[in-house]
């Protein structure tokens, strides 16, 4: 983390937009994209957002529950938006929203939303501090608070599972 | 669903074991597998289990929260086990456990567990009945009950989000 | 082409942003991305822009000369921007700009610019009309004029080659 | 090879089960899997079995003749079983059996059997000793003897070809 | 089979040359190509030769035993040559030779030879006649005779296995 | 560059032939190959030719304008020919011609021609001398002269763009 980053970075700094076309190998015999392929794209988009905030290597720690609300077909586009909701000392929460777009008609819809957490790691693989996240709007502040609650819930769940 | 299936199918009938070697393209610059690639493998293993129970096309509906507890490195093996915990009228819950194995030392560890839900769909894409799931042991019965609770929680969460 | 499209579509309507991470299989033994892999990403980004304008199948007709000004390394991000410069009766020119970003430092630079032409094709594979392109700024108007000149040059070159 | 391995390892120790779904890119224009793709999966399954026995890097030396008895279609599952038949000082024979499964009907059949040989190699790429293979049943003992015969035949064939 | 083909086709008519660069995902942790990846390339080269002779769909029936004599490294080139040795009523034998080339030094060597058999299949998946193979040199005639012997041996082996 | 290379190398020395089958993932929803996938194959074929002439790492600098004259369908073969037209002190021009072949009918046609330029780079990434190109026929000499003109034009264009 460079000196200039200790003051924090804005949400907009690390925002990612990713557009893909669904290929035949991404799809099941019905011709609709595998849920797992969507998760793979989400993880890459979320990782890039986390890299941009931390400017060091990042590793996926967890994904909150997610739904696949509509099928996305071969030949359609998938558009992903990823941004930071929250940053702690060494970990971050990234929100990813997935939209499908029928390229023939322009019809589009949100198909999934997920929350990924990442930890920043140094060259020897140990957790490493990340810049604070600066929230500039009420919307960003609300997301920060909700992410902090999800984090508390994740820690409780983890504790429960380990006992 | 064939006539013989109306009596139900056992958990063991649809159990899946999948073994993969982690390739360079599966990994981030640290040389450890992307979380999203693990999720993609989990979804394929879980899908095959659901196909085996339903014997018709299946579509991923949701994934419960999951953690990546340890990094898995390029050249290591990933072993996945998937089986049905629960089956309702047209939907199923599949549990997937992921193990990493250092092929040089034999050291291995569980790295993730997740619960996927699938819906069985007919040729016109509409939900279609699946056979009942027969639980033969206390362990299988306990998993069935826990899955039913997770399902109730998912429905509550979904309702909350839609209001 | 739907009735509402006959009046034309704005440049912003079909703009595409695509973000990718360079994977080991995208790179030569020096660890830098193959020029051909960059061209493949450019073609997909440009295709999606053309699909969005035409809302029917599109086929790449030609690419103008392009340069690879700087190497892009494994683990870096590639960001592509694509938009329509010009639309004729059945063909379109799409401009694609490629930026590399060192995810560790944030250093980024434009590495390539190219002009792709596409033709819109109907179900039987024949050329099909596309909506006019509405230019709203001086910048967009200048790009439209320059694209028209490139098109004239392409047609002259093609004629020369066929004689 | 660790000290505890000098006493030998059982066949069951290195057994591999691998399940895959046939994807469109695995298949020829008839929609059935390429023989070469099956061989690629067999080699990975067999390699993992050899890694597990040797616990060092292994390199494929040869494959005995093999047949593709039935086509396997896109959307069907491929299940591979691999295990050691024989281990010498630095080389091993692994048997791989391939089964196809129509996920819609449950119909399944053995489609191929093959014998792969591997050599264990150390960090400098030179052959390296592997643990003895312990055969615990008459079946395993019979396979060991047959593999020893195939090995003798391979050496004779190689000698013939080099003269 | 068109009328003009009933007189037979020459060996040269269907000869295939294929050049590839070994990518990181083709290689094991030692940085050398997987045997299974070589087999996949061989099958595609051999298939194209068989398609060119038969001019209908072809399916791999069998591969004779093959050896991997030398490792091929990431960044090296693989050059494959495939040609028909023999054609019967509906089946064909294709020989494939694999050469590795160190692109930095030009050093090259033959690493594998294999014999693939294919059957020509019609639209309903049934075996279909192929043109006779015309041998024009003593070399081609010798290969035809040797292929006929290998075929006889394959049939004997198959008979033995089925009893 | 070895001593024996200072006298120059012939065009034939580095000539490349590459044959591929078009797979479903290479194709758009119309079932015809993406222009970008053709460009990727061209770049690999051209790179191997440049590696063979320079015998050190090479990096793509530019591609001259190119056209896609006919669609190439899934299941068809793509045949690429690449050879050096020109070599300067550290850079080279490679010509690539692409042919499609309908494997069912044998119908084939040239679909694209392009000129790629490469620079040879040493271990530290700096430009490195390549052997002179020896032209042995009038055809090769004509191509050398035309390539020199294209190079002059590229330098003029680059100068123009940078001012």
PDB file of C-alpha atoms in Angstrom, chain C:
ATOM      1  CA  UNK C   1     -35.117  -3.737 -37.716  1.00  0.00           C
ATOM      2  CA  UNK C   2     -38.099  -2.691 -35.635  1.00  0.00           C
ATOM      3  CA  UNK C   3     -40.144   0.344 -36.629  1.00  0.00           C
ATOM      4  CA  UNK C   4     -38.838   2.415 -33.738  1.00  0.00           C
ATOM      5  CA  UNK C   5     -35.284   1.892 -34.997  1.00  0.00           C
ATOM      6  CA  UNK C   6     -35.796   3.439 -38.435  1.00  0.00           C
ATOM      7  CA  UNK C   7     -35.211   6.867 -36.907  1.00  0.00           C
ATOM      8  CA  UNK C   8     -31.717   5.765 -35.903  1.00  0.00           C
ATOM      9  CA  UNK C   9     -29.809   4.870 -32.773  1.00  0.00           C
ATOM     10  CA  UNK C  10     -27.281   6.850 -30.818  1.00  0.00           C
ATOM     11  CA  UNK C  11     -23.610   5.855 -30.480  1.00  0.00           C
ATOM     12  CA  UNK C  12     -24.026   5.416 -26.724  1.00  0.00           C
ATOM     13  CA  UNK C  13     -26.705   2.771 -27.270  1.00  0.00           C
ATOM     14  CA  UNK C  14     -24.230   0.100 -28.411  1.00  0.00           C
ATOM     15  CA  UNK C  15     -21.072   1.055 -26.492  1.00  0.00           C
ATOM     16  CA  UNK C  16     -19.253  -1.951 -24.928  1.00  0.00           C
ATOM     17  CA  UNK C  17     -16.787  -2.207 -22.046  1.00  0.00           C
ATOM     18  CA  UNK C  18     -14.999  -5.508 -21.521  1.00  0.00           C
ATOM     19  CA  UNK C  19     -12.479  -6.347 -18.784  1.00  0.00           C
ATOM     20  CA  UNK C  20     -10.352  -9.504 -18.826  1.00  0.00           C
ATOM     21  CA  UNK C  21      -7.420 -10.888 -16.862  1.00  0.00           C
ATOM     22  CA  UNK C  22      -4.509 -12.233 -18.948  1.00  0.00           C
ATOM     23  CA  UNK C  23      -4.169 -15.966 -18.282  1.00  0.00           C
ATOM     24  CA  UNK C  24      -1.077 -18.159 -18.842  1.00  0.00           C
ATOM     25  CA  UNK C  25      -2.573 -19.710 -22.002  1.00  0.00           C
ATOM     26  CA  UNK C  26      -2.990 -16.264 -23.563  1.00  0.00           C
ATOM     27  CA  UNK C  27       0.755 -15.631 -23.424  1.00  0.00           C
ATOM     28  CA  UNK C  28       3.932 -16.503 -25.312  1.00  0.00           C
ATOM     29  CA  UNK C  29       7.046 -17.893 -23.577  1.00  0.00           C
ATOM     30  CA  UNK C  30       8.020 -14.300 -22.620  1.00  0.00           C
ATOM     31  CA  UNK C  31       4.875 -14.087 -20.489  1.00  0.00           C
ATOM     32  CA  UNK C  32       3.243 -11.421 -22.683  1.00  0.00           C
ATOM     33  CA  UNK C  33      -0.113 -11.763 -24.421  1.00  0.00           C
ATOM     34  CA  UNK C  34      -0.172 -13.011 -28.033  1.00  0.00           C
ATOM     35  CA  UNK C  35      -1.185 -10.314 -30.521  1.00  0.00           C
ATOM     36  CA  UNK C  36      -3.723 -12.802 -31.873  1.00  0.00           C
ATOM     37  CA  UNK C  37      -5.401 -13.164 -28.493  1.00  0.00           C
ATOM     38  CA  UNK C  38      -5.799  -9.378 -28.296  1.00  0.00           C
ATOM     39  CA  UNK C  39      -7.370  -9.434 -31.776  1.00  0.00           C
ATOM     40  CA  UNK C  40      -9.779 -12.158 -30.654  1.00  0.00           C
ATOM     41  CA  UNK C  41     -10.919 -10.094 -27.654  1.00  0.00           C
ATOM     42  CA  UNK C  42     -11.233  -6.989 -29.888  1.00  0.00           C
ATOM     43  CA  UNK C  43     -13.419  -8.900 -32.349  1.00  0.00           C
ATOM     44  CA  UNK C  44     -15.783 -10.086 -29.602  1.00  0.00           C
ATOM     45  CA  UNK C  45     -16.107  -6.607 -28.074  1.00  0.00           C
ATOM     46  CA  UNK C  46     -16.658  -5.104 -31.532  1.00  0.00           C
ATOM     47  CA  UNK C  47     -19.187  -7.812 -32.465  1.00  0.00           C
ATOM     48  CA  UNK C  48     -21.281  -7.118 -29.373  1.00  0.00           C
ATOM     49  CA  UNK C  49     -21.366  -3.388 -30.241  1.00  0.00           C
ATOM     50  CA  UNK C  50     -22.480  -4.268 -33.790  1.00  0.00           C
ATOM     51  CA  UNK C  51     -25.131  -6.722 -32.506  1.00  0.00           C
ATOM     52  CA  UNK C  52     -26.494  -4.008 -30.226  1.00  0.00           C
ATOM     53  CA  UNK C  53     -26.848  -1.555 -33.084  1.00  0.00           C
ATOM     54  CA  UNK C  54     -28.206  -4.007 -35.647  1.00  0.00           C
ATOM     55  CA  UNK C  55     -30.146  -6.373 -33.355  1.00  0.00           C
ATOM     56  CA  UNK C  56     -29.555  -9.227 -35.806  1.00  0.00           C
ATOM     57  CA  UNK C  57     -26.605 -11.510 -36.596  1.00  0.00           C
ATOM     58  CA  UNK C  58     -23.424  -9.744 -37.689  1.00  0.00           C
ATOM     59  CA  UNK C  59     -20.316 -11.048 -39.459  1.00  0.00           C
ATOM     60  CA  UNK C  60     -16.828  -9.481 -39.416  1.00  0.00           C
ATOM     61  CA  UNK C  61     -15.897  -8.237 -42.908  1.00  0.00           C
ATOM     62  CA  UNK C  62     -12.511  -6.592 -42.321  1.00  0.00           C
ATOM     63  CA  UNK C  63     -10.078  -5.087 -39.827  1.00  0.00           C
ATOM     64  CA  UNK C  64      -7.933  -2.080 -40.612  1.00  0.00           C
ATOM     65  CA  UNK C  65      -4.230  -2.189 -39.857  1.00  0.00           C
ATOM     66  CA  UNK C  66      -3.398  -2.205 -36.158  1.00  0.00           C
ATOM     67  CA  UNK C  67      -0.347  -1.985 -33.910  1.00  0.00           C
ATOM     68  CA  UNK C  68       0.588  -3.571 -30.596  1.00  0.00           C
ATOM     69  CA  UNK C  69       2.427  -0.684 -28.904  1.00  0.00           C
ATOM     70  CA  UNK C  70       3.298  -2.303 -25.590  1.00  0.00           C
ATOM     71  CA  UNK C  71       3.411  -5.815 -24.205  1.00  0.00           C
ATOM     72  CA  UNK C  72       0.637  -6.882 -21.778  1.00  0.00           C
ATOM     73  CA  UNK C  73       1.727  -9.396 -19.156  1.00  0.00           C
ATOM     74  CA  UNK C  74       0.107 -12.481 -17.587  1.00  0.00           C
ATOM     75  CA  UNK C  75      -1.844 -11.360 -14.496  1.00  0.00           C
ATOM     76  CA  UNK C  76      -2.455  -7.857 -15.874  1.00  0.00           C
ATOM     77  CA  UNK C  77      -5.940  -6.721 -16.863  1.00  0.00           C
ATOM     78  CA  UNK C  78      -7.006  -5.861 -20.410  1.00  0.00           C
ATOM     79  CA  UNK C  79      -9.797  -3.316 -20.768  1.00  0.00           C
ATOM     80  CA  UNK C  80     -11.502  -2.891 -24.143  1.00  0.00           C
ATOM     81  CA  UNK C  81     -13.864  -0.125 -25.270  1.00  0.00           C
ATOM     82  CA  UNK C  82     -15.863  -0.556 -28.472  1.00  0.00           C
ATOM     83  CA  UNK C  83     -18.366   1.792 -30.152  1.00  0.00           C
ATOM     84  CA  UNK C  84     -19.872   2.481 -33.564  1.00  0.00           C
ATOM     85  CA  UNK C  85     -18.251   5.186 -35.681  1.00  0.00           C
ATOM     86  CA  UNK C  86     -20.409   4.733 -38.746  1.00  0.00           C
ATOM     87  CA  UNK C  87     -23.402   2.807 -40.069  1.00  0.00           C
ATOM     88  CA  UNK C  88     -24.406   2.467 -43.721  1.00  0.00           C
ATOM     89  CA  UNK C  89     -27.316   0.529 -45.189  1.00  0.00           C
ATOM     90  CA  UNK C  90     -26.190  -2.958 -44.082  1.00  0.00           C
ATOM     91  CA  UNK C  91     -22.645  -2.460 -42.763  1.00  0.00           C
ATOM     92  CA  UNK C  92     -21.080  -0.737 -39.742  1.00  0.00           C
ATOM     93  CA  UNK C  93     -17.628   0.423 -38.604  1.00  0.00           C
ATOM     94  CA  UNK C  94     -16.728  -0.240 -34.959  1.00  0.00           C
ATOM     95  CA  UNK C  95     -13.707   1.318 -33.227  1.00  0.00           C
ATOM     96  CA  UNK C  96     -12.016  -0.702 -30.473  1.00  0.00           C
ATOM     97  CA  UNK C  97      -9.455   0.670 -28.044  1.00  0.00           C
ATOM     98  CA  UNK C  98      -7.396  -1.642 -25.850  1.00  0.00           C
ATOM     99  CA  UNK C  99      -5.857  -0.621 -22.541  1.00  0.00           C
ATOM    100  CA  UNK C 100      -3.556  -2.672 -20.346  1.00  0.00           C
ATOM    101  CA  UNK C 101      -3.527  -2.275 -16.572  1.00  0.00           C
ATOM    102  CA  UNK C 102      -0.893  -3.565 -14.181  1.00  0.00           C
ATOM    103  CA  UNK C 103      -3.166  -4.723 -11.356  1.00  0.00           C
ATOM    104  CA  UNK C 104      -0.318  -4.398  -8.821  1.00  0.00           C
ATOM    105  CA  UNK C 105       0.545  -0.767  -9.556  1.00  0.00           C
ATOM    106  CA  UNK C 106      -2.461   0.650 -11.410  1.00  0.00           C
ATOM    107  CA  UNK C 107      -0.161   1.726 -14.247  1.00  0.00           C
ATOM    108  CA  UNK C 108      -2.156   1.648 -17.472  1.00  0.00           C
ATOM    109  CA  UNK C 109      -1.714   2.587 -21.112  1.00  0.00           C
ATOM    110  CA  UNK C 110      -3.477   2.351 -24.448  1.00  0.00           C
ATOM    111  CA  UNK C 111      -1.894  -0.503 -26.377  1.00  0.00           C
ATOM    112  CA  UNK C 112      -3.974  -0.786 -29.585  1.00  0.00           C
ATOM    113  CA  UNK C 113      -6.703   0.867 -31.632  1.00  0.00           C
ATOM    114  CA  UNK C 114      -8.513  -0.818 -34.504  1.00  0.00           C
ATOM    115  CA  UNK C 115     -11.415  -0.348 -36.894  1.00  0.00           C
ATOM    116  CA  UNK C 116     -13.599  -3.398 -37.576  1.00  0.00           C
ATOM    117  CA  UNK C 117     -16.317  -3.532 -40.216  1.00  0.00           C
ATOM    118  CA  UNK C 118     -19.346  -5.796 -39.882  1.00  0.00           C
ATOM    119  CA  UNK C 119     -22.275  -6.670 -42.093  1.00  0.00           C
ATOM    120  CA  UNK C 120     -25.713  -7.421 -40.652  1.00  0.00           C
ATOM    121  CA  UNK C 121     -27.151 -10.686 -41.952  1.00  0.00           C
ATOM    122  CA  UNK C 122     -30.662 -12.126 -41.890  1.00  0.00           C
ATOM    123  CA  UNK C 123     -31.714 -15.692 -41.120  1.00  0.00           C
ATOM    124  CA  UNK C 124     -30.841 -16.827 -44.683  1.00  0.00           C
ATOM    125  CA  UNK C 125     -27.394 -15.236 -44.431  1.00  0.00           C
ATOM    126  CA  UNK C 126     -28.151 -12.269 -46.698  1.00  0.00           C
ATOM    127  CA  UNK C 127     -27.206  -8.629 -45.855  1.00  0.00           C
ATOM    128  CA  UNK C 128     -29.933  -6.880 -43.936  1.00  0.00           C
ATOM    129  CA  UNK C 129     -30.599  -3.150 -43.262  1.00  0.00           C
ATOM    130  CA  UNK C 130     -29.393  -1.599 -39.990  1.00  0.00           C
ATOM    131  CA  UNK C 131     -30.688   1.554 -38.252  1.00  0.00           C
ATOM    132  CA  UNK C 132     -28.982   4.872 -39.102  1.00  0.00           C
ATOM    133  CA  UNK C 133     -26.349   6.032 -36.565  1.00  0.00           C
ATOM    134  CA  UNK C 134     -27.241   9.298 -34.823  1.00  0.00           C
ATOM    135  CA  UNK C 135     -24.211  11.445 -33.990  1.00  0.00           C
ATOM    136  CA  UNK C 136     -24.848  13.812 -31.105  1.00  0.00           C
ATOM    137  CA  UNK C 137     -21.524  15.604 -30.629  1.00  0.00           C
ATOM    138  CA  UNK C 138     -18.828  17.147 -32.815  1.00  0.00           C
ATOM    139  CA  UNK C 139     -16.552  14.300 -31.747  1.00  0.00           C
ATOM    140  CA  UNK C 140     -19.043  11.688 -32.936  1.00  0.00           C
ATOM    141  CA  UNK C 141     -19.624  13.609 -36.171  1.00  0.00           C
ATOM    142  CA  UNK C 142     -15.852  13.817 -36.827  1.00  0.00           C
ATOM    143  CA  UNK C 143     -15.526  10.057 -36.244  1.00  0.00           C
ATOM    144  CA  UNK C 144     -18.425   9.410 -38.630  1.00  0.00           C
ATOM    145  CA  UNK C 145     -16.706  11.448 -41.385  1.00  0.00           C
ATOM    146  CA  UNK C 146     -13.322   9.779 -40.839  1.00  0.00           C
ATOM    147  CA  UNK C 147     -14.979   6.341 -40.930  1.00  0.00           C
ATOM    148  CA  UNK C 148     -16.680   7.249 -44.205  1.00  0.00           C
ATOM    149  CA  UNK C 149     -13.243   8.128 -45.624  1.00  0.00           C
ATOM    150  CA  UNK C 150     -11.757   4.837 -44.388  1.00  0.00           C
ATOM    151  CA  UNK C 151     -14.653   3.035 -46.031  1.00  0.00           C
ATOM    152  CA  UNK C 152     -14.006   4.763 -49.357  1.00  0.00           C
ATOM    153  CA  UNK C 153     -10.336   3.805 -49.051  1.00  0.00           C
ATOM    154  CA  UNK C 154     -11.244   0.166 -48.269  1.00  0.00           C
ATOM    155  CA  UNK C 155     -13.495  -0.017 -51.332  1.00  0.00           C
ATOM    156  CA  UNK C 156     -10.719   1.459 -53.530  1.00  0.00           C
ATOM    157  CA  UNK C 157      -8.200  -1.026 -52.109  1.00  0.00           C
ATOM    158  CA  UNK C 158     -10.598  -3.925 -52.681  1.00  0.00           C
ATOM    159  CA  UNK C 159     -11.220  -2.835 -56.271  1.00  0.00           C
ATOM    160  CA  UNK C 160      -7.482  -2.566 -56.886  1.00  0.00           C
ATOM    161  CA  UNK C 161      -6.866  -6.053 -55.497  1.00  0.00           C
ATOM    162  CA  UNK C 162      -9.610  -7.620 -57.563  1.00  0.00           C
ATOM    163  CA  UNK C 163      -8.264  -6.200 -60.828  1.00  0.00           C
TER     164      UNK C 163
END
